[in-house]
Amino acid sequence: MSDETQLGTSGNDLKVKAPANPVKKTKESKAISAGQASPSVPNKKVALKKLEPDTTKLLMGLRDKANKKDLGRKIRDSEIIHLGLSLIEPHHLETLKESTYSEQDRLHMAHQDYQKIHGKLSLDQYIGKLLRGEIRVAP
């Protein structure tokens, strides 16, 4: 029974044909499933999962430039990222925060600031005052 497998222990045993070419994971298929580049695809590079393609391209370019040297070990992506993160200042974070606000968020923030100074006022009343020109909001 080289190509067949016998199942069961009763008198009505079933014979199931085993697959002719069982799929074996080679080093290449293991590397692909682990997210590494395949030897048959030389231009494919592994990057961090959560980075956008433009960011990955920029990181790879910086790493390649930094590693064009005759001596010393290769510079790792994590070293470049760490250096870049250490250069971020508080005003950079404020700029990032500002870029995430929608117009509705800005309206709610202005409403909250107005309430801190002038007391409780519903959002509808606040919008009405804005439309009538009773309130001026600085840009």
XYZ file of N, CA, C and O in Angstrom:
556
model
N 0.824 -1.194 0.000
C 0.000 0.000 0.000
C 0.858 1.243 0.000
O 0.844 2.015 0.925
N 1.607 1.457 -1.017
C 2.506 2.597 -1.046
C 1.772 3.908 -1.242
O 2.075 4.895 -0.594
N 0.794 3.948 -2.162
C 0.069 5.189 -2.425
C -1.286 5.233 -1.741
O -2.052 6.145 -1.944
N -1.618 4.262 -0.954
C -2.919 4.231 -0.318
C -2.758 4.209 1.187
O -1.791 3.686 1.716
N -3.731 4.746 1.875
C -3.743 4.742 3.329
C -4.977 3.997 3.768
O -6.064 4.220 3.231
N -4.842 3.141 4.744
C -5.968 2.357 5.209
C -6.539 3.018 6.454
O -5.812 3.304 7.404
N -7.864 3.261 6.443
C -8.525 3.891 7.562
C -9.488 2.917 8.206
O -10.122 2.114 7.532
N -9.661 3.034 9.505
C -10.654 2.239 10.208
C -10.090 0.916 10.688
O -9.043 0.467 10.235
N -10.862 0.293 11.610
C -10.415 -0.988 12.145
C -11.453 -2.077 11.966
O -11.240 -3.207 12.339
N -12.609 -1.721 11.414
C -13.659 -2.724 11.236
C -13.426 -3.520 9.956
O -12.505 -3.244 9.199
N -14.324 -4.474 9.697
C -14.197 -5.291 8.500
C -14.434 -4.500 7.233
O -14.003 -4.886 6.163
N -15.111 -3.344 7.318
C -15.384 -2.499 6.154
C -14.373 -1.366 6.081
O -14.723 -0.214 6.083
N -13.103 -1.673 6.052
C -12.045 -0.660 6.027
C -12.100 0.118 4.723
O -12.349 -0.439 3.659
N -11.844 1.413 4.824
C -11.823 2.277 3.650
C -10.392 2.474 3.195
O -9.484 2.593 4.007
N -10.222 2.544 1.901
C -8.907 2.821 1.361
C -8.953 4.191 0.705
O -9.753 4.425 -0.177
N -8.095 5.096 1.169
C -8.042 6.458 0.647
C -6.701 6.643 -0.019
O -5.663 6.316 0.555
N -6.752 7.169 -1.218
C -5.513 7.375 -1.950
C -4.794 8.596 -1.406
O -5.375 9.666 -1.264
N -3.534 8.441 -1.064
C -2.724 9.543 -0.556
C -2.363 10.461 -1.707
O -2.266 10.036 -2.855
N -2.175 11.758 -1.434
C -1.805 12.676 -2.518
C -0.470 12.288 -3.142
O 0.441 11.861 -2.452
N -0.403 12.449 -4.450
C 0.798 12.052 -5.179
C 1.983 12.942 -4.826
O 3.095 12.467 -4.648
N 1.759 14.249 -4.737
C 2.828 15.188 -4.414
C 2.455 15.967 -3.155
O 1.868 17.030 -3.241
N 2.776 15.460 -1.996
C 2.432 16.215 -0.789
C 3.202 17.532 -0.767
O 4.357 17.596 -1.190
N 2.525 18.575 -0.303
C 3.138 19.900 -0.275
C 4.097 19.970 0.899
O 3.695 19.788 2.044
N 5.353 20.203 0.596
C 6.361 20.348 1.635
C 6.812 21.803 1.642
O 7.007 22.399 0.593
N 6.949 22.351 2.832
C 7.411 23.731 2.927
C 8.920 23.766 2.750
O 9.656 23.186 3.528
N 9.337 24.451 1.724
C 10.762 24.627 1.506
C 11.216 25.869 2.253
O 10.409 26.614 2.796
N 12.500 26.099 2.259
C 13.021 27.308 2.907
C 12.436 28.546 2.255
O 12.116 29.519 2.908
N 12.260 28.505 0.939
C 11.723 29.655 0.215
C 10.278 29.933 0.611
O 9.908 31.060 0.884
N 9.445 28.886 0.672
C 8.040 29.104 1.033
C 7.902 29.513 2.492
O 7.024 30.282 2.847
N 8.774 29.015 3.369
C 8.760 29.446 4.771
C 9.142 30.910 4.868
O 8.576 31.658 5.649
N 10.118 31.338 4.082
C 10.556 32.734 4.110
C 9.451 33.655 3.613
O 9.225 34.727 4.167
N 8.733 33.226 2.584
C 7.647 34.042 2.041
C 6.534 34.171 3.060
O 6.011 35.246 3.298
N 6.161 33.043 3.709
C 5.081 33.104 4.700
C 5.506 33.883 5.929
O 4.667 34.411 6.648
N 6.785 33.995 6.202
C 7.270 34.779 7.342
C 7.432 36.242 6.986
O 7.835 37.039 7.807
N 7.129 36.613 5.736
C 7.208 38.011 5.334
C 8.561 38.413 4.781
O 8.839 39.578 4.582
N 9.423 37.451 4.541
C 10.735 37.763 4.008
C 10.693 37.658 2.488
O 9.845 36.979 1.922
N 11.617 38.322 1.863
C 11.654 38.318 0.404
C 12.117 36.957 -0.098
O 12.941 36.297 0.498
N 11.573 36.559 -1.195
C 11.928 35.300 -1.830
C 13.174 35.504 -2.693
O 13.351 36.564 -3.284
N 14.024 34.484 -2.794
C 15.197 34.616 -3.668
C 14.815 34.843 -5.114
O 15.552 35.447 -5.860
N 13.626 34.378 -5.535
C 13.218 34.567 -6.915
C 12.699 35.981 -7.169
O 12.513 36.381 -8.288
N 12.461 36.764 -6.106
C 11.998 38.143 -6.238
C 13.040 39.041 -5.569
O 12.894 39.427 -4.418
N 14.114 39.384 -6.266
C 15.215 40.105 -5.631
C 14.889 41.545 -5.234
O 15.489 42.073 -4.312
N 13.942 42.218 -5.888
C 13.662 43.620 -5.589
C 12.708 43.803 -4.422
O 12.507 44.903 -3.963
N 12.092 42.743 -3.944
C 11.136 42.812 -2.837
C 11.914 42.971 -1.532
O 12.795 42.187 -1.235
N 11.595 44.021 -0.754
C 12.275 44.245 0.509
C 11.278 44.141 1.649
O 10.125 44.508 1.516
N 11.755 43.652 2.769
C 10.919 43.509 3.943
C 10.930 44.826 4.699
O 11.959 45.457 4.868
N 9.752 45.255 5.141
C 9.654 46.496 5.900
C 8.739 46.266 7.093
O 8.110 45.223 7.219
N 8.682 47.240 7.954
C 7.788 47.164 9.087
C 6.354 47.104 8.593
O 5.986 47.778 7.637
N 5.516 46.336 9.259
C 4.157 46.088 8.782
C 3.285 47.331 8.747
O 2.492 47.498 7.853
N 3.401 48.206 9.727
C 2.466 49.312 9.856
C 2.915 50.592 9.152
O 2.247 51.593 9.244
N 4.037 50.574 8.459
C 4.504 51.768 7.764
C 3.815 51.892 6.411
O 3.571 50.906 5.728
N 3.525 53.124 6.050
C 2.960 53.381 4.730
C 4.048 53.182 3.683
O 5.239 53.321 3.975
N 3.663 52.870 2.457
C 4.672 52.614 1.418
C 5.650 53.776 1.208
O 6.840 53.543 1.007
N 5.164 55.026 1.255
C 6.067 56.172 1.075
C 7.083 56.253 2.206
O 8.262 56.544 1.982
N 6.631 55.982 3.425
C 7.519 56.023 4.581
C 8.557 54.914 4.483
O 9.737 55.130 4.772
N 8.115 53.745 4.061
C 9.029 52.614 3.895
C 10.085 52.940 2.849
O 11.272 52.670 3.051
N 9.661 53.538 1.756
C 10.596 53.893 0.678
C 11.630 54.902 1.181
O 12.826 54.778 0.900
N 11.177 55.881 1.945
C 12.082 56.883 2.508
C 13.075 56.246 3.474
O 14.279 56.536 3.431
N 12.578 55.355 4.339
C 13.447 54.672 5.299
C 14.492 53.824 4.585
O 15.673 53.852 4.948
N 14.074 53.083 3.580
C 15.012 52.233 2.833
C 16.075 53.084 2.126
O 17.246 52.719 2.090
N 15.663 54.224 1.584
C 16.618 55.112 0.921
C 17.652 55.660 1.896
O 18.851 55.700 1.591
N 17.183 56.081 3.075
C 18.106 56.583 4.099
C 19.063 55.490 4.555
O 20.258 55.727 4.738
N 18.532 54.288 4.746
C 19.374 53.166 5.180
C 20.423 52.833 4.120
O 21.595 52.612 4.444
N 20.019 52.823 2.860
C 20.957 52.506 1.785
C 22.065 53.560 1.702
O 23.234 53.227 1.513
N 21.706 54.845 1.853
C 22.711 55.914 1.841
C 23.669 55.770 3.016
O 24.881 55.932 2.871
N 23.114 55.479 4.187
C 23.947 55.364 5.389
C 24.876 54.159 5.316
O 25.972 54.190 5.887
N 24.487 53.125 4.602
C 25.300 51.909 4.535
C 26.297 51.907 3.378
O 26.992 50.923 3.178
N 26.373 53.006 2.620
C 27.390 53.100 1.565
C 28.696 53.544 2.208
O 29.047 54.725 2.233
N 29.406 52.570 2.756
C 30.675 52.840 3.425
C 31.533 51.592 3.320
O 31.044 50.503 3.034
N 32.815 51.753 3.522
C 33.744 50.642 3.368
C 33.882 49.801 4.635
O 34.075 48.594 4.558
N 33.828 50.421 5.779
C 34.070 49.717 7.032
C 32.878 49.823 7.968
O 32.014 50.680 7.799
N 32.879 48.974 8.957
C 31.840 49.018 9.978
C 30.652 48.152 9.633
O 30.491 47.690 8.510
N 29.806 47.972 10.630
C 28.632 47.131 10.430
C 27.529 47.916 9.722
O 27.602 49.129 9.601
N 26.522 47.220 9.303
C 25.379 47.842 8.639
C 24.534 48.604 9.663
O 24.389 48.177 10.805
N 23.979 49.708 9.242
C 23.093 50.496 10.093
C 21.695 49.901 9.964
O 21.205 49.657 8.862
N 21.056 49.658 11.107
C 19.731 49.037 11.126
C 18.646 50.102 11.010
O 18.830 51.260 11.357
N 17.477 49.662 10.521
C 16.325 50.556 10.403
C 15.973 51.160 11.759
O 15.646 52.348 11.849
N 16.035 50.350 12.800
C 15.654 50.823 14.135
C 16.562 51.963 14.605
O 16.109 52.862 15.313
N 17.823 51.965 14.201
C 18.732 53.048 14.584
C 18.349 54.361 13.905
O 18.400 55.427 14.515
N 17.964 54.276 12.645
C 17.528 55.467 11.912
C 16.241 56.005 12.519
O 16.096 57.213 12.747
N 15.307 55.116 12.821
C 14.036 55.535 13.412
C 14.273 56.164 14.780
O 13.694 57.213 15.099
N 15.132 55.566 15.596
C 15.414 56.104 16.925
C 16.021 57.508 16.832
O 15.624 58.414 17.582
N 16.966 57.698 15.922
C 17.578 59.013 15.764
C 16.543 60.041 15.328
O 16.484 61.149 15.873
N 15.704 59.665 14.375
C 14.666 60.578 13.906
C 13.689 60.949 15.009
O 13.300 62.107 15.148
N 13.288 59.968 15.811
C 12.346 60.238 16.903
C 12.960 61.132 17.977
O 12.263 61.940 18.586
N 14.260 60.999 18.186
C 14.911 61.834 19.200
C 14.995 63.296 18.760
O 15.166 64.182 19.590
N 14.851 63.566 17.469
C 14.911 64.937 16.950
C 13.560 65.651 16.982
O 13.493 66.854 16.739
N 12.493 64.935 17.278
C 11.159 65.547 17.313
C 11.033 66.431 18.548
O 11.358 66.015 19.656
N 10.552 67.648 18.330
C 10.376 68.623 19.405
C 8.891 68.823 19.668
O 8.048 68.436 18.842
N 8.533 69.446 20.810
C 7.115 69.646 21.143
C 6.307 70.359 20.062
O 5.145 70.018 19.835
N 6.900 71.337 19.376
C 6.137 72.043 18.340
C 5.797 71.122 17.165
O 4.787 71.314 16.486
N 6.613 70.102 16.909
C 6.286 69.124 15.870
C 5.034 68.336 16.266
O 4.170 68.069 15.419
N 4.951 67.968 17.541
C 3.777 67.230 18.014
C 2.522 68.090 17.932
O 1.448 67.594 17.581
N 2.648 69.376 18.250
C 1.496 70.284 18.145
C 1.025 70.393 16.694
O -0.176 70.415 16.422
N 1.962 70.462 15.763
C 1.616 70.514 14.340
C 0.870 69.241 13.923
O -0.122 69.308 13.183
N 1.343 68.091 14.399
C 0.666 66.830 14.087
C -0.743 66.804 14.677
O -1.687 66.370 14.016
N -0.883 67.275 15.911
C -2.205 67.325 16.541
C -3.149 68.205 15.732
O -4.291 67.835 15.469
N -2.690 69.391 15.359
C -3.520 70.325 14.583
C -3.971 69.711 13.262
O -5.076 69.958 12.812
N -3.117 68.920 12.651
C -3.458 68.339 11.354
C -4.531 67.262 11.462
O -5.131 66.890 10.453
N -4.812 66.778 12.669
C -5.805 65.721 12.821
C -7.207 66.256 13.103
O -8.174 65.496 13.050
N -7.351 67.548 13.397
C -8.656 68.114 13.740
C -9.503 68.359 12.492
O -9.040 68.924 11.513
N -10.771 67.965 12.564
C -11.708 68.279 11.492
C -12.313 69.654 11.789
O -12.118 70.214 12.870
N -13.079 70.180 10.853
C -13.727 71.483 11.076
C -14.733 71.389 12.219
O -14.887 72.323 12.998
N -15.379 70.258 12.338
C -16.321 70.063 13.436
C -15.584 70.044 14.779
O -16.072 70.595 15.769
N -14.403 69.435 14.815
C -13.591 69.446 16.034
C -13.221 70.881 16.416
O -13.273 71.257 17.588
N -12.853 71.681 15.410
C -12.483 73.079 15.679
C -13.688 73.864 16.215
O -13.539 74.715 17.100
N -14.879 73.580 15.683
C -16.092 74.222 16.167
C -16.339 73.871 17.630
O -16.618 74.749 18.454
N -16.212 72.619 17.976
C -16.416 72.191 19.360
C -15.372 72.805 20.295
O -15.699 73.193 21.425
N -14.128 72.910 19.826
C -13.081 73.528 20.655
C -13.386 75.006 20.894
O -13.245 75.509 22.025
N -13.827 75.724 19.851
C -14.167 77.139 19.998
C -15.366 77.297 20.936
O -15.403 78.213 21.768
N -16.335 76.390 20.832
C -17.507 76.416 21.704
C -17.084 76.206 23.162
O -17.551 76.917 24.069
N -16.196 75.259 23.397
C -15.715 75.007 24.760
C -14.960 76.213 25.315
O -15.129 76.583 26.479
N -14.120 76.835 24.494
C -13.392 78.030 24.940
C -14.359 79.160 25.282
O -14.170 79.872 26.279
N -15.390 79.339 24.468
C -16.388 80.382 24.717
C -17.108 80.121 26.043
O -17.336 81.041 26.826
N -17.447 78.861 26.297
C -18.153 78.510 27.531
C -17.289 78.745 28.765
O -17.799 79.110 29.821
N -15.993 78.566 28.658
C -15.093 78.801 29.794
C -15.127 80.265 30.214
O -15.040 80.582 31.397
N -15.271 81.152 29.250
C -15.248 82.594 29.534
C -16.640 83.124 29.864
O -16.821 83.869 30.816
N -17.660 82.728 29.089
C -18.989 83.322 29.176
C -20.034 82.450 29.860
O -21.193 82.847 29.954
N -19.709 81.265 30.280
C -20.675 80.384 30.936
C -21.356 79.450 29.963
O -21.097 79.469 28.756
N -22.255 78.621 30.493
C -22.935 77.593 29.699
C -23.750 78.188 28.558
O -24.446 79.182 28.722
N -23.636 77.543 27.403
C -24.371 77.931 26.206
C -24.428 76.691 25.319
O -23.402 76.036 25.105
N -25.615 76.344 24.821
C -25.727 75.149 23.978
C -25.005 75.381 22.657
O -24.777 76.522 22.235
N -24.676 74.305 22.016
C -23.984 74.393 20.725
C -24.865 75.094 19.691
O -24.358 75.912 18.907
N -26.167 74.814 19.691
C -27.087 75.480 18.753
C -27.106 76.986 18.975
O -27.076 77.766 18.013
N -27.160 77.406 20.222
C -27.163 78.841 20.531
C -25.834 79.475 20.108
O -25.807 80.585 19.573
N -24.742 78.743 20.337
C -23.417 79.247 19.961
C -23.326 79.437 18.446
O -22.861 80.480 17.965
N -23.803 78.459 17.683
C -23.774 78.559 16.212
C -24.645 79.720 15.754
O -24.282 80.469 14.838
N -25.806 79.893 16.396
C -26.685 81.015 16.049
C -25.996 82.351 16.272
O -26.084 83.258 15.425
N -25.294 82.498 17.382
C -24.562 83.747 17.652
C -23.454 83.960 16.632
O -23.188 85.096 16.216
N -22.797 82.870 16.230
C -21.746 82.984 15.204
C -22.333 83.473 13.889
O -21.773 84.369 13.236
N -23.476 82.920 13.502
C -24.102 83.298 12.235
C -24.622 84.733 12.246
O -24.584 85.419 11.222
N -25.102 85.188 13.371
C -25.599 86.561 13.483
C -24.466 87.568 13.656
O -24.683 88.762 13.603
N -23.240 87.091 13.863
C -22.101 87.980 14.013
C -21.934 88.507 15.432
O -21.147 89.436 15.651
N -22.630 87.946 16.407
C -22.510 88.384 17.791
C -21.207 87.907 18.414
O -20.737 88.486 19.387
N -20.643 86.868 17.850
C -19.380 86.307 18.342
C -18.394 86.303 17.182
O -18.724 85.928 16.055
N -17.194 86.716 17.466
C -16.117 86.627 16.469
C -15.071 85.667 16.989
O -14.610 85.803 18.113
N -14.719 84.725 16.151
C -13.715 83.719 16.523
C -12.445 84.065 15.769
O -12.432 84.212 14.558
N -11.358 84.154 16.537
C -10.054 84.445 15.913
C -9.559 83.190 15.211
O -9.685 82.080 15.735
N -9.000 83.334 14.004
C -8.507 82.169 13.257
C -7.299 81.528 13.871
O -6.584 81.905 14.625
